[in-house]
Coordinates of C-alpha atoms in Angstrom, one line a residue:
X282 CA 0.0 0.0 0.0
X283 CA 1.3 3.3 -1.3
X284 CA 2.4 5.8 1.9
X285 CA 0.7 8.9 1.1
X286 CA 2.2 11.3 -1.5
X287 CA 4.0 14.3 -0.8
X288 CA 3.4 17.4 -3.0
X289 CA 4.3 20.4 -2.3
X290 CA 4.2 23.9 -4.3
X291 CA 6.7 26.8 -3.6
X292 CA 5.5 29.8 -4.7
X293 CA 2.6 28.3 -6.9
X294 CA 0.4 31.0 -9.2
X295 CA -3.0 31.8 -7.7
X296 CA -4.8 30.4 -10.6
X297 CA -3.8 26.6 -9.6
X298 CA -5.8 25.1 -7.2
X299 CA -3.2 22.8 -5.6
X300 CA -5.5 20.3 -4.6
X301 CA -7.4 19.3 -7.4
X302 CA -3.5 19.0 -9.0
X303 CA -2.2 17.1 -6.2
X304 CA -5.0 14.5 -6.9
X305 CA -4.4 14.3 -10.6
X306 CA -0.8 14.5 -10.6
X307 CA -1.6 11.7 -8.3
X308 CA -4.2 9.4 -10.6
X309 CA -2.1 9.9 -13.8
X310 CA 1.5 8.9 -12.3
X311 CA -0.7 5.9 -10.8
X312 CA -2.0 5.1 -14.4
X313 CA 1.5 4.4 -15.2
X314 CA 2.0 2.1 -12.3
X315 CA 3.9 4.4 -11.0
X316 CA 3.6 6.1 -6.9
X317 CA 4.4 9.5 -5.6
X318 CA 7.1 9.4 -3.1
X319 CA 7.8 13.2 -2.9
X320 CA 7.8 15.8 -5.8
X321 CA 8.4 19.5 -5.0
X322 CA 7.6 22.2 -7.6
X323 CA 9.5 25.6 -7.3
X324 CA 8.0 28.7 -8.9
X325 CA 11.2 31.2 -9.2
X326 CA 12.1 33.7 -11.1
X327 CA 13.7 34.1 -14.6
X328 CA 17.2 34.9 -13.4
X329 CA 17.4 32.0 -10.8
X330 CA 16.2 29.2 -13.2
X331 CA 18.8 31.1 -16.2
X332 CA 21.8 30.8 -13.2
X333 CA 20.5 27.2 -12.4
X334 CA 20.7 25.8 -16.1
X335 CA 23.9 27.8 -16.6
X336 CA 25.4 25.8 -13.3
X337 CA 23.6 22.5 -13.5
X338 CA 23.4 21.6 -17.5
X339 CA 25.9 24.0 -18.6
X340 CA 23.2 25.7 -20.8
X341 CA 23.3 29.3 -21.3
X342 CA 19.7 30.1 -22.2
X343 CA 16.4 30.7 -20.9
X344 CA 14.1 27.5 -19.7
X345 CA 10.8 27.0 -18.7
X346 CA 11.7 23.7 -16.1
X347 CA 14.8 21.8 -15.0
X348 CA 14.1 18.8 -13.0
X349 CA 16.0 17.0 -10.5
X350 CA 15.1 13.4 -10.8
X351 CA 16.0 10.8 -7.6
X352 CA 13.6 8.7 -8.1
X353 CA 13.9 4.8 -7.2
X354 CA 12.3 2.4 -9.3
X355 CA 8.4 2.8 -9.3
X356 CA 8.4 5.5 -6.9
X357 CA 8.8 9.2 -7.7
X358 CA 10.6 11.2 -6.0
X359 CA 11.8 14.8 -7.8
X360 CA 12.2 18.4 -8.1
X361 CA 11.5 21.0 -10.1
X362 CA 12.2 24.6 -10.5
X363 CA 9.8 26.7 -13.1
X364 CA 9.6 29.9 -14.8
X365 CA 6.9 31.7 -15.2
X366 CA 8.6 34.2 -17.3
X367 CA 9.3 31.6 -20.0
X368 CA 5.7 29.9 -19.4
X369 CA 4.1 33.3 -20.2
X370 CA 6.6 33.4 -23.4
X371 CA 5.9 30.0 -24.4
X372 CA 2.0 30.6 -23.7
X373 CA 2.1 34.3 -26.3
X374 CA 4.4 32.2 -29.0
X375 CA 2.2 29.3 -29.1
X376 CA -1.1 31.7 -28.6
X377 CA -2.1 29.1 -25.5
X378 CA -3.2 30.3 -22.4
X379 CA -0.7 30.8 -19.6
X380 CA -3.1 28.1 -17.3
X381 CA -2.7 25.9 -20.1
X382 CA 1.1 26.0 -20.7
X383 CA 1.7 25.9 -16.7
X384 CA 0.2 22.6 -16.5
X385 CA 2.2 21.3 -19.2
X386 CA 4.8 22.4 -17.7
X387 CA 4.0 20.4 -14.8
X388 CA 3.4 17.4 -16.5
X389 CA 6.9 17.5 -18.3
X390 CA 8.8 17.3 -15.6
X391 CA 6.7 14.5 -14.4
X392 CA 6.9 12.7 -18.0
X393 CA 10.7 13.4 -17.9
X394 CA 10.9 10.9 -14.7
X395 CA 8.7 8.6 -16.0
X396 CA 11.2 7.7 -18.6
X397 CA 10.2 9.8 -21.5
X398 CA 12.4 12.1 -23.2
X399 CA 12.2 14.8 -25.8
X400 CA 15.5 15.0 -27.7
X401 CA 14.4 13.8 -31.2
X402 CA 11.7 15.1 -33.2
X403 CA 9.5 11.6 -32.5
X404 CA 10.1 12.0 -28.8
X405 CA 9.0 15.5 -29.0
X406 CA 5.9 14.4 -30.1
X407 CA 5.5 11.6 -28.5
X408 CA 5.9 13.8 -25.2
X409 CA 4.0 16.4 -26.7
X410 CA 1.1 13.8 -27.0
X411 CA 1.1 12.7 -23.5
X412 CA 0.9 16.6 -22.1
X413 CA -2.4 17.1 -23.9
X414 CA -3.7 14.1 -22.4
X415 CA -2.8 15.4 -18.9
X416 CA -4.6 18.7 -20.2
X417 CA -7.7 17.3 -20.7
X418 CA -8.1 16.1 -17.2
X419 CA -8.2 19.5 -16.2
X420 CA -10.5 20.7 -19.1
X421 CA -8.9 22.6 -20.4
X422 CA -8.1 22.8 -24.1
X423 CA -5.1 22.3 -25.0
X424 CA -5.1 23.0 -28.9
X425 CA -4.9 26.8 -30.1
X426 CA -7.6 26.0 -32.7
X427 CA -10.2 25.0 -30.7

């Protein structure tokens, strides 16, 4: 029997309602047979995620999520730091809502531990795919032509 999940949100944007995205972060990882031991999502600013990729991945450009991945086996157990500055960008360049684009963010980091990567052009849309499935449990629609 699964221990309950930890989820905690640092600095989270007042239009998430933590709750309801605890218990679906919780249902999807489970639908991959999968358990939550412990993810922590960090909302920071521009410049600290910029200095993090810079120190971390050796990446000198804007990101919208890196995520620290120690999970073990089955059980998830990660960290992620986001940027709303590059969510809102992302949101205007692919005329989505910011809403929509922080809960794909979400989910990506997730996706990321789960095994799924986003390197090659298949991956991307494989990765892609599985976001707008996590989208729709929230209702929200995740395609700008709709």
């Amino acid at each position: 029997m699964q221990k309950n999940p930890i989820i905690i949100f640092n600095q989270i944007p007042s239009f998430l309602n933590p709750a309801r995205l605890k218990t679906i972060l919780k249902e999807y990882v489970q639908g991959y047979g999968f358990t939550i031991d412990q993810l922590v999502y960090n909302f920071v600013s521009k410049e600290q995620l910029y200095e993090m990729n810079a120190h971390y991945l050796n990446h000198q450009t804007d990101t919208d999520i890196i995520t620290f991945d120690y999970s073990s086996g089955e059980s998830l157990k990660a960290e992620f730091f986001i940027s709303m500055w590059a969510i809102v960008h992302s949101a205007q360049t692919e005329s989505q809502s910011v809403e929509n684009e922080t809960l794909r963010v979400i989910i990506h980091g997730v996706l990321h531990c789960l095994g799924y990567n986003d390197q090659t052009k298949d991956e991307k849309t494989q990765m892609r795919n599985l976001e707008d499935g996590f989208l729709k449990l929230f209702h929200v629609k995740p395609f700008k032509d709709v």
